[in-house]
Structures are given as structure tokens and as C-alpha cells.
GROMACS .gro file of C-alpha atoms in nm:
model
  308
    1UNK     CA    1  -1.307  -1.291  -1.735
    2UNK     CA    2  -1.061  -1.386  -1.464
    3UNK     CA    3  -1.061  -1.181  -1.154
    4UNK     CA    4  -0.725  -1.087  -1.018
    5UNK     CA    5  -0.649  -0.951  -0.668
    6UNK     CA    6  -0.303  -0.794  -0.655
    7UNK     CA    7  -0.169  -0.693  -0.320
    8UNK     CA    8   0.076  -0.408  -0.279
    9UNK     CA    9   0.301  -0.334   0.016
   10UNK     CA   10   0.410   0.025  -0.052
   11UNK     CA   11   0.682   0.055   0.202
   12UNK     CA   12   0.898   0.351   0.329
   13UNK     CA   13   1.212   0.178   0.249
   14UNK     CA   14   1.118  -0.123   0.015
   15UNK     CA   15   0.793  -0.226  -0.168
   16UNK     CA   16   0.663  -0.569  -0.281
   17UNK     CA   17   0.373  -0.672  -0.509
   18UNK     CA   18   0.181  -1.006  -0.494
   19UNK     CA   19  -0.073  -1.144  -0.730
   20UNK     CA   20  -0.353  -1.399  -0.649
   21UNK     CA   21  -0.579  -1.562  -0.900
   22UNK     CA   22  -0.878  -1.781  -0.830
   23UNK     CA   23  -0.752  -2.145  -0.734
   24UNK     CA   24  -0.390  -2.044  -0.736
   25UNK     CA   25  -0.147  -1.965  -0.453
   26UNK     CA   26  -0.042  -1.596  -0.422
   27UNK     CA   27   0.290  -1.524  -0.581
   28UNK     CA   28   0.530  -1.223  -0.560
   29UNK     CA   29   0.574  -1.035  -0.888
   30UNK     CA   30   0.930  -0.953  -1.002
   31UNK     CA   31   0.961  -0.567  -0.990
   32UNK     CA   32   1.324  -0.496  -1.104
   33UNK     CA   33   1.470  -0.776  -1.312
   34UNK     CA   34   1.429  -1.099  -1.108
   35UNK     CA   35   1.415  -0.910  -0.778
   36UNK     CA   36   1.093  -0.948  -0.584
   37UNK     CA   37   1.135  -0.632  -0.381
   38UNK     CA   38   1.228  -0.288  -0.490
   39UNK     CA   39   1.367   0.011  -0.297
   40UNK     CA   40   1.101   0.275  -0.284
   41UNK     CA   41   1.313   0.537  -0.456
   42UNK     CA   42   1.306   0.761  -0.757
   43UNK     CA   43   1.601   0.949  -0.940
   44UNK     CA   44   1.512   1.226  -1.188
   45UNK     CA   45   1.824   1.259  -1.400
   46UNK     CA   46   1.923   1.608  -1.523
   47UNK     CA   47   2.172   1.442  -1.753
   48UNK     CA   48   1.953   1.232  -1.976
   49UNK     CA   49   1.604   1.335  -1.860
   50UNK     CA   50   1.515   0.982  -1.758
   51UNK     CA   51   1.337   0.880  -1.439
   52UNK     CA   52   1.502   0.586  -1.268
   53UNK     CA   53   1.319   0.364  -1.010
   54UNK     CA   54   1.433   0.142  -0.727
   55UNK     CA   55   1.781   0.000  -0.744
   56UNK     CA   56   1.852   0.196  -1.069
   57UNK     CA   57   1.761   0.511  -0.884
   58UNK     CA   58   2.000   0.430  -0.595
   59UNK     CA   59   2.277   0.342  -0.848
   60UNK     CA   60   2.239   0.677  -1.037
   61UNK     CA   61   2.259   0.858  -0.714
   62UNK     CA   62   2.571   0.678  -0.576
   63UNK     CA   63   2.732   0.705  -0.913
   64UNK     CA   64   2.723   1.076  -0.886
   65UNK     CA   65   2.479   1.152  -1.171
   66UNK     CA   66   2.336   1.500  -1.163
   67UNK     CA   67   1.971   1.492  -1.058
   68UNK     CA   68   1.717   1.456  -0.777
   69UNK     CA   69   1.713   1.153  -0.559
   70UNK     CA   70   1.394   1.090  -0.358
   71UNK     CA   71   1.300   0.815  -0.122
   72UNK     CA   72   1.080   0.760   0.193
   73UNK     CA   73   0.789   0.907  -0.005
   74UNK     CA   74   0.545   0.716   0.212
   75UNK     CA   75   0.654   0.928   0.503
   76UNK     CA   76   0.498   1.239   0.330
   77UNK     CA   77   0.145   1.089   0.321
   78UNK     CA   78  -0.085   1.282   0.560
   79UNK     CA   79   0.161   1.565   0.605
   80UNK     CA   80   0.138   1.931   0.476
   81UNK     CA   81   0.396   1.849   0.214
   82UNK     CA   82   0.148   1.647   0.018
   83UNK     CA   83  -0.018   1.971  -0.100
   84UNK     CA   84   0.300   2.119  -0.204
   85UNK     CA   85   0.521   2.095  -0.509
   86UNK     CA   86   0.893   2.045  -0.532
   87UNK     CA   87   1.138   2.140  -0.819
   88UNK     CA   88   1.227   1.850  -1.051
   89UNK     CA   89   1.461   1.992  -1.326
   90UNK     CA   90   1.276   2.281  -1.500
   91UNK     CA   91   0.936   2.192  -1.362
   92UNK     CA   92   0.758   2.145  -1.036
   93UNK     CA   93   0.592   1.824  -0.932
   94UNK     CA   94   0.342   1.746  -0.657
   95UNK     CA   95   0.420   1.476  -0.418
   96UNK     CA   96   0.112   1.289  -0.525
   97UNK     CA   97   0.267   1.285  -0.871
   98UNK     CA   98   0.590   1.162  -0.735
   99UNK     CA   99   0.411   0.863  -0.557
  100UNK     CA  100   0.220   0.812  -0.879
  101UNK     CA  101   0.545   0.786  -1.072
  102UNK     CA  102   0.662   0.497  -0.846
  103UNK     CA  103   0.323   0.324  -0.853
  104UNK     CA  104   0.313   0.339  -1.230
  105UNK     CA  105   0.637   0.142  -1.236
  106UNK     CA  106   0.479  -0.125  -1.013
  107UNK     CA  107   0.166  -0.137  -1.238
  108UNK     CA  108   0.379  -0.186  -1.543
  109UNK     CA  109   0.557  -0.487  -1.379
  110UNK     CA  110   0.226  -0.617  -1.269
  111UNK     CA  111   0.087  -0.605  -1.625
  112UNK     CA  112   0.394  -0.780  -1.765
  113UNK     CA  113   0.358  -1.063  -1.512
  114UNK     CA  114  -0.010  -1.097  -1.593
  115UNK     CA  115   0.049  -1.115  -1.969
  116UNK     CA  116   0.337  -1.367  -1.932
  117UNK     CA  117   0.116  -1.613  -1.748
  118UNK     CA  118  -0.128  -1.815  -1.967
  119UNK     CA  119  -0.353  -1.859  -1.656
  120UNK     CA  120  -0.399  -1.482  -1.620
  121UNK     CA  121  -0.334  -1.337  -1.963
  122UNK     CA  122  -0.622  -1.106  -2.058
  123UNK     CA  123  -0.747  -1.063  -1.712
  124UNK     CA  124  -0.861  -0.719  -1.603
  125UNK     CA  125  -0.640  -0.526  -1.361
  126UNK     CA  126  -0.876  -0.285  -1.193
  127UNK     CA  127  -0.863  -0.413  -0.835
  128UNK     CA  128  -0.599  -0.399  -0.564
  129UNK     CA  129  -0.543  -0.449  -0.191
  130UNK     CA  130  -0.313  -0.180  -0.048
  131UNK     CA  131  -0.127  -0.243   0.271
  132UNK     CA  132  -0.122   0.035   0.529
  133UNK     CA  133   0.027   0.085   0.865
  134UNK     CA  134  -0.199   0.099   1.175
  135UNK     CA  135  -0.108   0.471   1.200
  136UNK     CA  136   0.013   0.680   0.916
  137UNK     CA  137   0.005   0.983   1.145
  138UNK     CA  138   0.022   0.962   1.521
  139UNK     CA  139  -0.255   1.126   1.739
  140UNK     CA  140  -0.425   1.292   1.439
  141UNK     CA  141  -0.715   1.089   1.307
  142UNK     CA  142  -0.803   1.347   1.032
  143UNK     CA  143  -0.442   1.340   0.895
  144UNK     CA  144  -0.440   0.969   0.919
  145UNK     CA  145  -0.766   0.942   0.711
  146UNK     CA  146  -0.603   1.191   0.470
  147UNK     CA  147  -0.291   0.980   0.420
  148UNK     CA  148  -0.509   0.679   0.335
  149UNK     CA  149  -0.714   0.886   0.093
  150UNK     CA  150  -0.399   1.026  -0.074
  151UNK     CA  151  -0.260   0.674  -0.135
  152UNK     CA  152  -0.591   0.559  -0.264
  153UNK     CA  153  -0.602   0.865  -0.507
  154UNK     CA  154  -0.261   0.780  -0.631
  155UNK     CA  155  -0.364   0.424  -0.691
  156UNK     CA  156  -0.676   0.524  -0.877
  157UNK     CA  157  -0.466   0.750  -1.100
  158UNK     CA  158  -0.283   0.431  -1.211
  159UNK     CA  159  -0.611   0.260  -1.325
  160UNK     CA  160  -0.722   0.072  -1.009
  161UNK     CA  161  -1.092   0.131  -0.950
  162UNK     CA  162  -1.173  -0.123  -0.666
  163UNK     CA  163  -0.928  -0.055  -0.384
  164UNK     CA  164  -0.929  -0.204  -0.037
  165UNK     CA  165  -0.690  -0.162   0.258
  166UNK     CA  166  -0.544  -0.414   0.501
  167UNK     CA  167  -0.339  -0.341   0.804
  168UNK     CA  168   0.017  -0.450   0.737
  169UNK     CA  169   0.057  -0.647   1.057
  170UNK     CA  170  -0.272  -0.812   1.001
  171UNK     CA  171  -0.169  -0.923   0.658
  172UNK     CA  172   0.152  -1.066   0.804
  173UNK     CA  173  -0.049  -1.268   1.063
  174UNK     CA  174  -0.275  -1.415   0.797
  175UNK     CA  175   0.024  -1.529   0.605
  176UNK     CA  176   0.162  -1.693   0.920
  177UNK     CA  177  -0.170  -1.844   0.988
  178UNK     CA  178  -0.139  -2.077   0.701
  179UNK     CA  179   0.133  -2.273   0.890
  180UNK     CA  180  -0.041  -2.313   1.225
  181UNK     CA  181  -0.185  -2.653   1.328
  182UNK     CA  182  -0.383  -2.531   1.628
  183UNK     CA  183  -0.561  -2.220   1.759
  184UNK     CA  184  -0.323  -1.966   1.903
  185UNK     CA  185  -0.287  -1.599   1.980
  186UNK     CA  186  -0.014  -1.412   1.798
  187UNK     CA  187   0.153  -1.082   1.864
  188UNK     CA  188   0.270  -0.950   1.526
  189UNK     CA  189   0.540  -0.673   1.538
  190UNK     CA  190   0.602  -0.495   1.209
  191UNK     CA  191   0.894  -0.254   1.231
  192UNK     CA  192   0.937  -0.080   0.901
  193UNK     CA  193   1.126   0.213   0.764
  194UNK     CA  194   0.874   0.475   0.868
  195UNK     CA  195   0.633   0.307   1.115
  196UNK     CA  196   0.614   0.041   1.387
  197UNK     CA  197   0.288  -0.155   1.417
  198UNK     CA  198   0.175  -0.405   1.674
  199UNK     CA  199  -0.126  -0.637   1.652
  200UNK     CA  200  -0.276  -0.929   1.846
  201UNK     CA  201  -0.475  -1.177   1.651
  202UNK     CA  202  -0.655  -1.505   1.707
  203UNK     CA  203  -0.536  -1.758   1.450
  204UNK     CA  204  -0.674  -2.088   1.357
  205UNK     CA  205  -0.598  -2.357   1.089
  206UNK     CA  206  -0.964  -2.372   1.016
  207UNK     CA  207  -0.989  -2.001   0.960
  208UNK     CA  208  -0.680  -2.018   0.733
  209UNK     CA  209  -0.852  -2.260   0.491
  210UNK     CA  210  -1.176  -2.052   0.462
  211UNK     CA  211  -1.241  -1.776   0.212
  212UNK     CA  212  -1.340  -1.420   0.301
  213UNK     CA  213  -1.696  -1.501   0.188
  214UNK     CA  214  -1.710  -1.776   0.435
  215UNK     CA  215  -1.574  -1.616   0.747
  216UNK     CA  216  -1.548  -1.245   0.876
  217UNK     CA  217  -1.215  -1.220   1.058
  218UNK     CA  218  -1.282  -0.890   1.229
  219UNK     CA  219  -1.367  -1.051   1.560
  220UNK     CA  220  -1.015  -1.221   1.549
  221UNK     CA  221  -0.828  -0.896   1.542
  222UNK     CA  222  -0.810  -0.831   1.915
  223UNK     CA  223  -0.597  -0.523   1.924
  224UNK     CA  224  -0.388  -0.303   1.687
  225UNK     CA  225  -0.184  -0.008   1.761
  226UNK     CA  226   0.115   0.166   1.594
  227UNK     CA  227   0.352   0.463   1.601
  228UNK     CA  228   0.505   0.684   1.332
  229UNK     CA  229   0.867   0.555   1.430
  230UNK     CA  230   1.079   0.335   1.216
  231UNK     CA  231   1.421   0.275   1.063
  232UNK     CA  232   1.442   0.601   0.897
  233UNK     CA  233   1.418   0.765   1.245
  234UNK     CA  234   1.724   0.573   1.357
  235UNK     CA  235   1.897   0.693   1.037
  236UNK     CA  236   1.809   1.042   1.124
  237UNK     CA  237   1.927   1.036   1.483
  238UNK     CA  238   2.259   0.860   1.372
  239UNK     CA  239   2.303   1.130   1.111
  240UNK     CA  240   2.246   1.409   1.372
  241UNK     CA  241   2.487   1.247   1.628
  242UNK     CA  242   2.774   1.146   1.399
  243UNK     CA  243   2.744   1.319   1.064
  244UNK     CA  244   2.586   1.665   1.093
  245UNK     CA  245   2.842   1.791   1.356
  246UNK     CA  246   3.099   1.788   1.066
  247UNK     CA  247   2.865   2.019   0.862
  248UNK     CA  248   2.835   2.275   1.152
  249UNK     CA  249   2.562   2.130   1.387
  250UNK     CA  250   2.661   2.240   1.731
  251UNK     CA  251   2.907   2.499   1.633
  252UNK     CA  252   2.855   2.880   1.696
  253UNK     CA  253   2.911   3.226   1.542
  254UNK     CA  254   3.258   3.355   1.581
  255UNK     CA  255   3.168   3.575   1.874
  256UNK     CA  256   3.019   3.274   2.045
  257UNK     CA  257   2.682   3.429   2.105
  258UNK     CA  258   2.468   3.225   1.876
  259UNK     CA  259   2.448   2.864   1.778
  260UNK     CA  260   2.398   2.756   1.421
  261UNK     CA  261   2.027   2.715   1.350
  262UNK     CA  262   1.935   2.351   1.431
  263UNK     CA  263   1.659   2.312   1.163
  264UNK     CA  264   1.909   2.322   0.876
  265UNK     CA  265   2.072   2.004   1.001
  266UNK     CA  266   1.754   1.835   1.110
  267UNK     CA  267   1.602   1.873   0.760
  268UNK     CA  268   1.921   1.752   0.597
  269UNK     CA  269   1.911   1.441   0.812
  270UNK     CA  270   1.547   1.364   0.725
  271UNK     CA  271   1.496   1.201   0.393
  272UNK     CA  272   1.153   1.355   0.313
  273UNK     CA  273   1.263   1.701   0.437
  274UNK     CA  274   1.576   1.736   0.226
  275UNK     CA  275   1.400   1.860  -0.082
  276UNK     CA  276   1.260   2.161   0.103
  277UNK     CA  277   1.617   2.288   0.149
  278UNK     CA  278   1.682   2.337  -0.215
  279UNK     CA  279   1.598   2.703  -0.241
  280UNK     CA  280   1.812   3.005  -0.338
  281UNK     CA  281   1.722   3.167  -0.014
  282UNK     CA  282   1.864   2.877   0.190
  283UNK     CA  283   2.180   2.870  -0.017
  284UNK     CA  284   2.230   3.253   0.050
  285UNK     CA  285   2.155   3.218   0.421
  286UNK     CA  286   2.414   2.913   0.452
  287UNK     CA  287   2.678   3.131   0.294
  288UNK     CA  288   2.595   3.404   0.534
  289UNK     CA  289   2.626   3.176   0.836
  290UNK     CA  290   2.966   3.067   0.687
  291UNK     CA  291   3.092   3.417   0.702
  292UNK     CA  292   2.989   3.445   1.057
  293UNK     CA  293   3.079   3.095   1.185
  294UNK     CA  294   3.350   3.012   1.431
  295UNK     CA  295   3.424   2.707   1.216
  296UNK     CA  296   3.342   2.837   0.859
  297UNK     CA  297   3.502   2.525   0.699
  298UNK     CA  298   3.206   2.317   0.840
  299UNK     CA  299   2.950   2.562   0.703
  300UNK     CA  300   3.134   2.549   0.366
  301UNK     CA  301   3.091   2.171   0.355
  302UNK     CA  302   2.721   2.222   0.422
  303UNK     CA  303   2.693   2.471   0.136
  304UNK     CA  304   2.874   2.220  -0.095
  305UNK     CA  305   2.637   1.947   0.013
  306UNK     CA  306   2.336   2.162  -0.057
  307UNK     CA  307   2.470   2.264  -0.390
  308UNK     CA  308   2.537   1.910  -0.493
   0.00000   0.00000   0.00000
């Protein structure tokens, strides 16, 4: 039976999936129509009960459909939210389930690609290489290990039994290595939606042509480091600076003695924290702040945003 080695880059913002068969060059798998990338997003519709993935999820959200839009799920790995549940319609789902829903879609597209290719039809799909940032969680090795374990568990739940991990910047360097004509040192900078990674590797055209059974590349990885800072952090800071002031951030109570609580606005500006705001208590508290506010119209906007 043919052995296949899919490679998944589960990104904070977008994801890709590649497939490699013995004797064949790796190829990207179409994940949404002909698109080779897919936004890492889910939309649970309260109108038709369907779950939309990727661009379809973004479209439903932007079209004003009633439901829950979720993205940046990768940012939750290794955090306390992974052991919590969140309301989806009339039920509650764990964040591991939510990540599993997204991976299920990718698995289905992978199966379609395998069946459609005569060279791979009938091959078993029980192995996968998962990309991972150098650091899921900064300065907390236990949480970082937990994050990898959570992603591995989500992949196993989708039927993958043999799972390996590769640092994302190292994977990028090995791809680039296929183009080099002489030995060189490379600094690889991978700035993603949720993390930024930096690696220094020794690259060689001879190593690029070898298989993993012929050469151990660990000695060529000279340094790796990373931080849990990426594009979504810029989004959050921009939101706090330019958008949230229109919803009450920086304003005070009518007597001028108290500022509006900052955490309401910080969570609303942080993708993976927005879902924690959807509680009856928060809605009541915001309405209470609206009655006390020096600029009640701004808090009314926040209340409307929270309700919709």
C-alpha cells in the first residue's frame, strides 16, 4: 500500500495542506474550491444550522447572518480556554471540538485529493506532519508542551495515528534549500498571525537531495527562537487605538470619578477572547455602565455590538 505523508500548516490566520507520495514532488491540496489556502475560520449559523468553514465562514459573517464567527483558534492552544466550553447555539462546545471541526474539513479535502489521483487512490491516510511555531506559549514550557499535545489530540481525533511535528521556520528553510547551489547559512523569519519565529540553519544542495533516512538534519539547525506576537496583535492594538474609543474606551462615569473598565474593550479587540464576553452578566453590566457613563451613547454602541 502506498505511504502518504501529508503536511499541515494550521495557521492562526490561514492554513495550507500539502501531500507527498513516494517518488513524487510535494503538492498543495485544494482546500476550498480551487484555493490552496483557507482562512482558519468557522461560522456556526443559527439560521440554517450549518457550519461554514474558511471563506464561506467569513462571507456568512460579513453578510450579517445570525450565528457565531470564530477565528484565530490556534491562539487558544496552551491557554486555560482549552479546558473551557463556549456556547454555540443551544449547546456548548469545547475548543478542542472547535479545532477538530476545522481539521475535519481539511481531512475531507485531503481524502478527496487522494481519491482523485490514480497514483494515490486507495492509499491509507493515517500519518501527518504538523507544523508548529517555535513557541506556542512564551516563557512557559509546560503550557508550550500542552499546546502541542492539544493539537496532536485534535489530529488523532480525525483519524491520524502517526503524527510528527516540524518547526514552521525550519520547514520553510528546507523548502528554500531545494533552490540553493552552494552551502550557506540562512536566517528564516516567519511572521504569522499569532507568532513570530526566527531560525538559523545550515543549508546545502547535497542535503536537499537526500532523504531523511540518509541524513540527520538536527545538527544543521543552529538556533531557533520565537515569540507569541504576530499580526493579530497588531490588529488588537489598532482596534484599541482607533475603534474601541468609539465604544467607550477611555471614557468615564458621569461624575468623572471612574474610568470605564478596560478589560471589556481589550477582550472585544482580541479575537480569541470575544467569545468570553457573550454572557447575560456582561450584558447587564454594560447596560449598567451605560446608565452611569458620561458618554452613554458610546456604551450603547458597545451593548449593541455585544448583542449582535
